[in-house]
Amino acid sequence: MAEQLAQKSIVVLVSGNGSNLQAIIDDISQQKINAKISAVIANHPTAYGLTRAENAGIPAIYIDHKDFDSREEYDAKMANCIDEFNPNLIVLAGFMRILTPSFVEHFQGRMLNIHPSLLPKYKGLHTHQRAIDAKDKEHGASVHFVTPELDGGPVVLQSKVPVFEQQDVAELAERVQQQERQMYPLVIKWFCEDRLKMINNRAVLDNQILAEEGYAIE
């Protein structure tokens, strides 16, 4: 009989609505992911992700970046807070701050992010509008390990959606977000089952190095 893996501990960082956080909470509650969310941390007091955490009985912590004189001081405080929960995984779920290299290196190999583009295309902001302006035929989202390079860590999984003519930005964003809510919990499940690792700055799934675009879902 296979040995049961120990339940993993996750800390989630949010800045806003937290729809991806909710998808993760739901999959954990349905026992699709063998993990618990030990804390949700936000840098905005009105982030609805904090309310989602409270509704699920998860510690919800607000650390105001305006209380710190520098990005380094804020990230040091946040790292100390995260370390108190001794998590196996840190999940960025719409956390809208650029992290300092020291913070990223502290958690490297156990921090994931989801980005609304088919990386390496369109790092940074306004990805949906940029895809429309470029008349791309397809757009999507990428889950990747976090490294000091902004949106530059090894990609684990991508999901694509077509971009239609006369595409509205809000509509395209919603279709991408629907994919995000399916793919992010899946990648977290892989990590919590010890199937997914970052080795030598590459994403490795089931002992196989993934292609640079990750595992693609059409």
Short mmCIF file of N, CA and C in Angstrom, two decimals, residues 94-98 115-117 119 121-131 133 139 150-151:
data_model
loop_
_atom_site.label_atom_id
_atom_site.label_comp_id
_atom_site.label_asym_id
_atom_site.label_seq_id
_atom_site.Cartn_x
_atom_site.Cartn_y
_atom_site.Cartn_z
N GLY A 94 -2.70 36.93 -7.60
CA GLY A 94 -3.04 38.32 -7.84
C GLY A 94 -2.37 39.24 -6.85
N PHE A 95 -1.14 38.92 -6.46
CA PHE A 95 -0.37 39.79 -5.56
C PHE A 95 0.38 40.80 -6.42
N MET A 96 -0.05 42.05 -6.36
CA MET A 96 0.38 43.06 -7.34
C MET A 96 1.55 43.89 -6.83
N ARG A 97 2.59 43.22 -6.41
CA ARG A 97 3.82 43.90 -6.02
C ARG A 97 5.01 43.16 -6.62
N ILE A 98 6.00 43.94 -7.04
CA ILE A 98 7.25 43.34 -7.50
C ILE A 98 8.06 42.97 -6.27
N HIS A 115 0.24 34.12 -14.28
CA HIS A 115 0.36 35.36 -15.04
C HIS A 115 -0.56 35.29 -16.26
N PRO A 116 -1.33 36.35 -16.53
CA PRO A 116 -2.31 36.32 -17.62
C PRO A 116 -1.71 36.59 -19.00
N SER A 117 -0.80 35.73 -19.41
CA SER A 117 -0.30 35.76 -20.79
C SER A 117 0.39 34.43 -21.06
N LEU A 119 3.51 33.32 -21.43
CA LEU A 119 4.91 33.68 -21.26
C LEU A 119 5.80 32.89 -22.22
N LYS A 121 5.70 35.88 -23.63
CA LYS A 121 5.00 37.06 -24.15
C LYS A 121 4.38 37.87 -23.00
N TYR A 122 4.46 39.18 -23.13
CA TYR A 122 3.70 40.11 -22.30
C TYR A 122 3.92 39.93 -20.80
N LYS A 123 5.16 40.07 -20.40
CA LYS A 123 5.43 40.16 -18.97
C LYS A 123 4.89 41.50 -18.47
N GLY A 124 4.59 41.57 -17.18
CA GLY A 124 4.11 42.82 -16.62
C GLY A 124 2.60 42.99 -16.74
N LEU A 125 2.16 44.22 -16.93
CA LEU A 125 0.74 44.58 -16.83
C LEU A 125 0.07 44.70 -18.20
N HIS A 126 -1.27 44.83 -18.17
CA HIS A 126 -2.10 45.12 -19.35
C HIS A 126 -1.94 44.06 -20.45
N THR A 127 -1.84 42.83 -20.03
CA THR A 127 -1.55 41.76 -21.00
C THR A 127 -2.67 41.54 -22.00
N HIS A 128 -3.91 41.65 -21.56
CA HIS A 128 -5.04 41.38 -22.47
C HIS A 128 -5.09 42.44 -23.59
N GLN A 129 -4.94 43.69 -23.22
CA GLN A 129 -4.95 44.75 -24.22
C GLN A 129 -3.77 44.61 -25.18
N ARG A 130 -2.63 44.22 -24.65
CA ARG A 130 -1.45 44.06 -25.50
C ARG A 130 -1.65 42.93 -26.50
N ALA A 131 -2.31 41.86 -26.08
CA ALA A 131 -2.58 40.75 -27.00
C ALA A 131 -3.55 41.18 -28.10
N ASP A 133 -4.04 44.36 -29.14
CA ASP A 133 -3.36 45.35 -29.98
C ASP A 133 -2.41 44.68 -30.98
N HIS A 139 -4.30 33.74 -26.81
CA HIS A 139 -3.85 34.38 -25.58
C HIS A 139 -4.02 33.33 -24.49
N LEU A 150 11.29 39.29 -13.26
CA LEU A 150 9.84 39.50 -13.27
C LEU A 150 9.16 38.63 -14.32
N ASP A 151 8.23 37.79 -13.86
CA ASP A 151 7.47 36.90 -14.75
C ASP A 151 8.40 36.06 -15.64
#
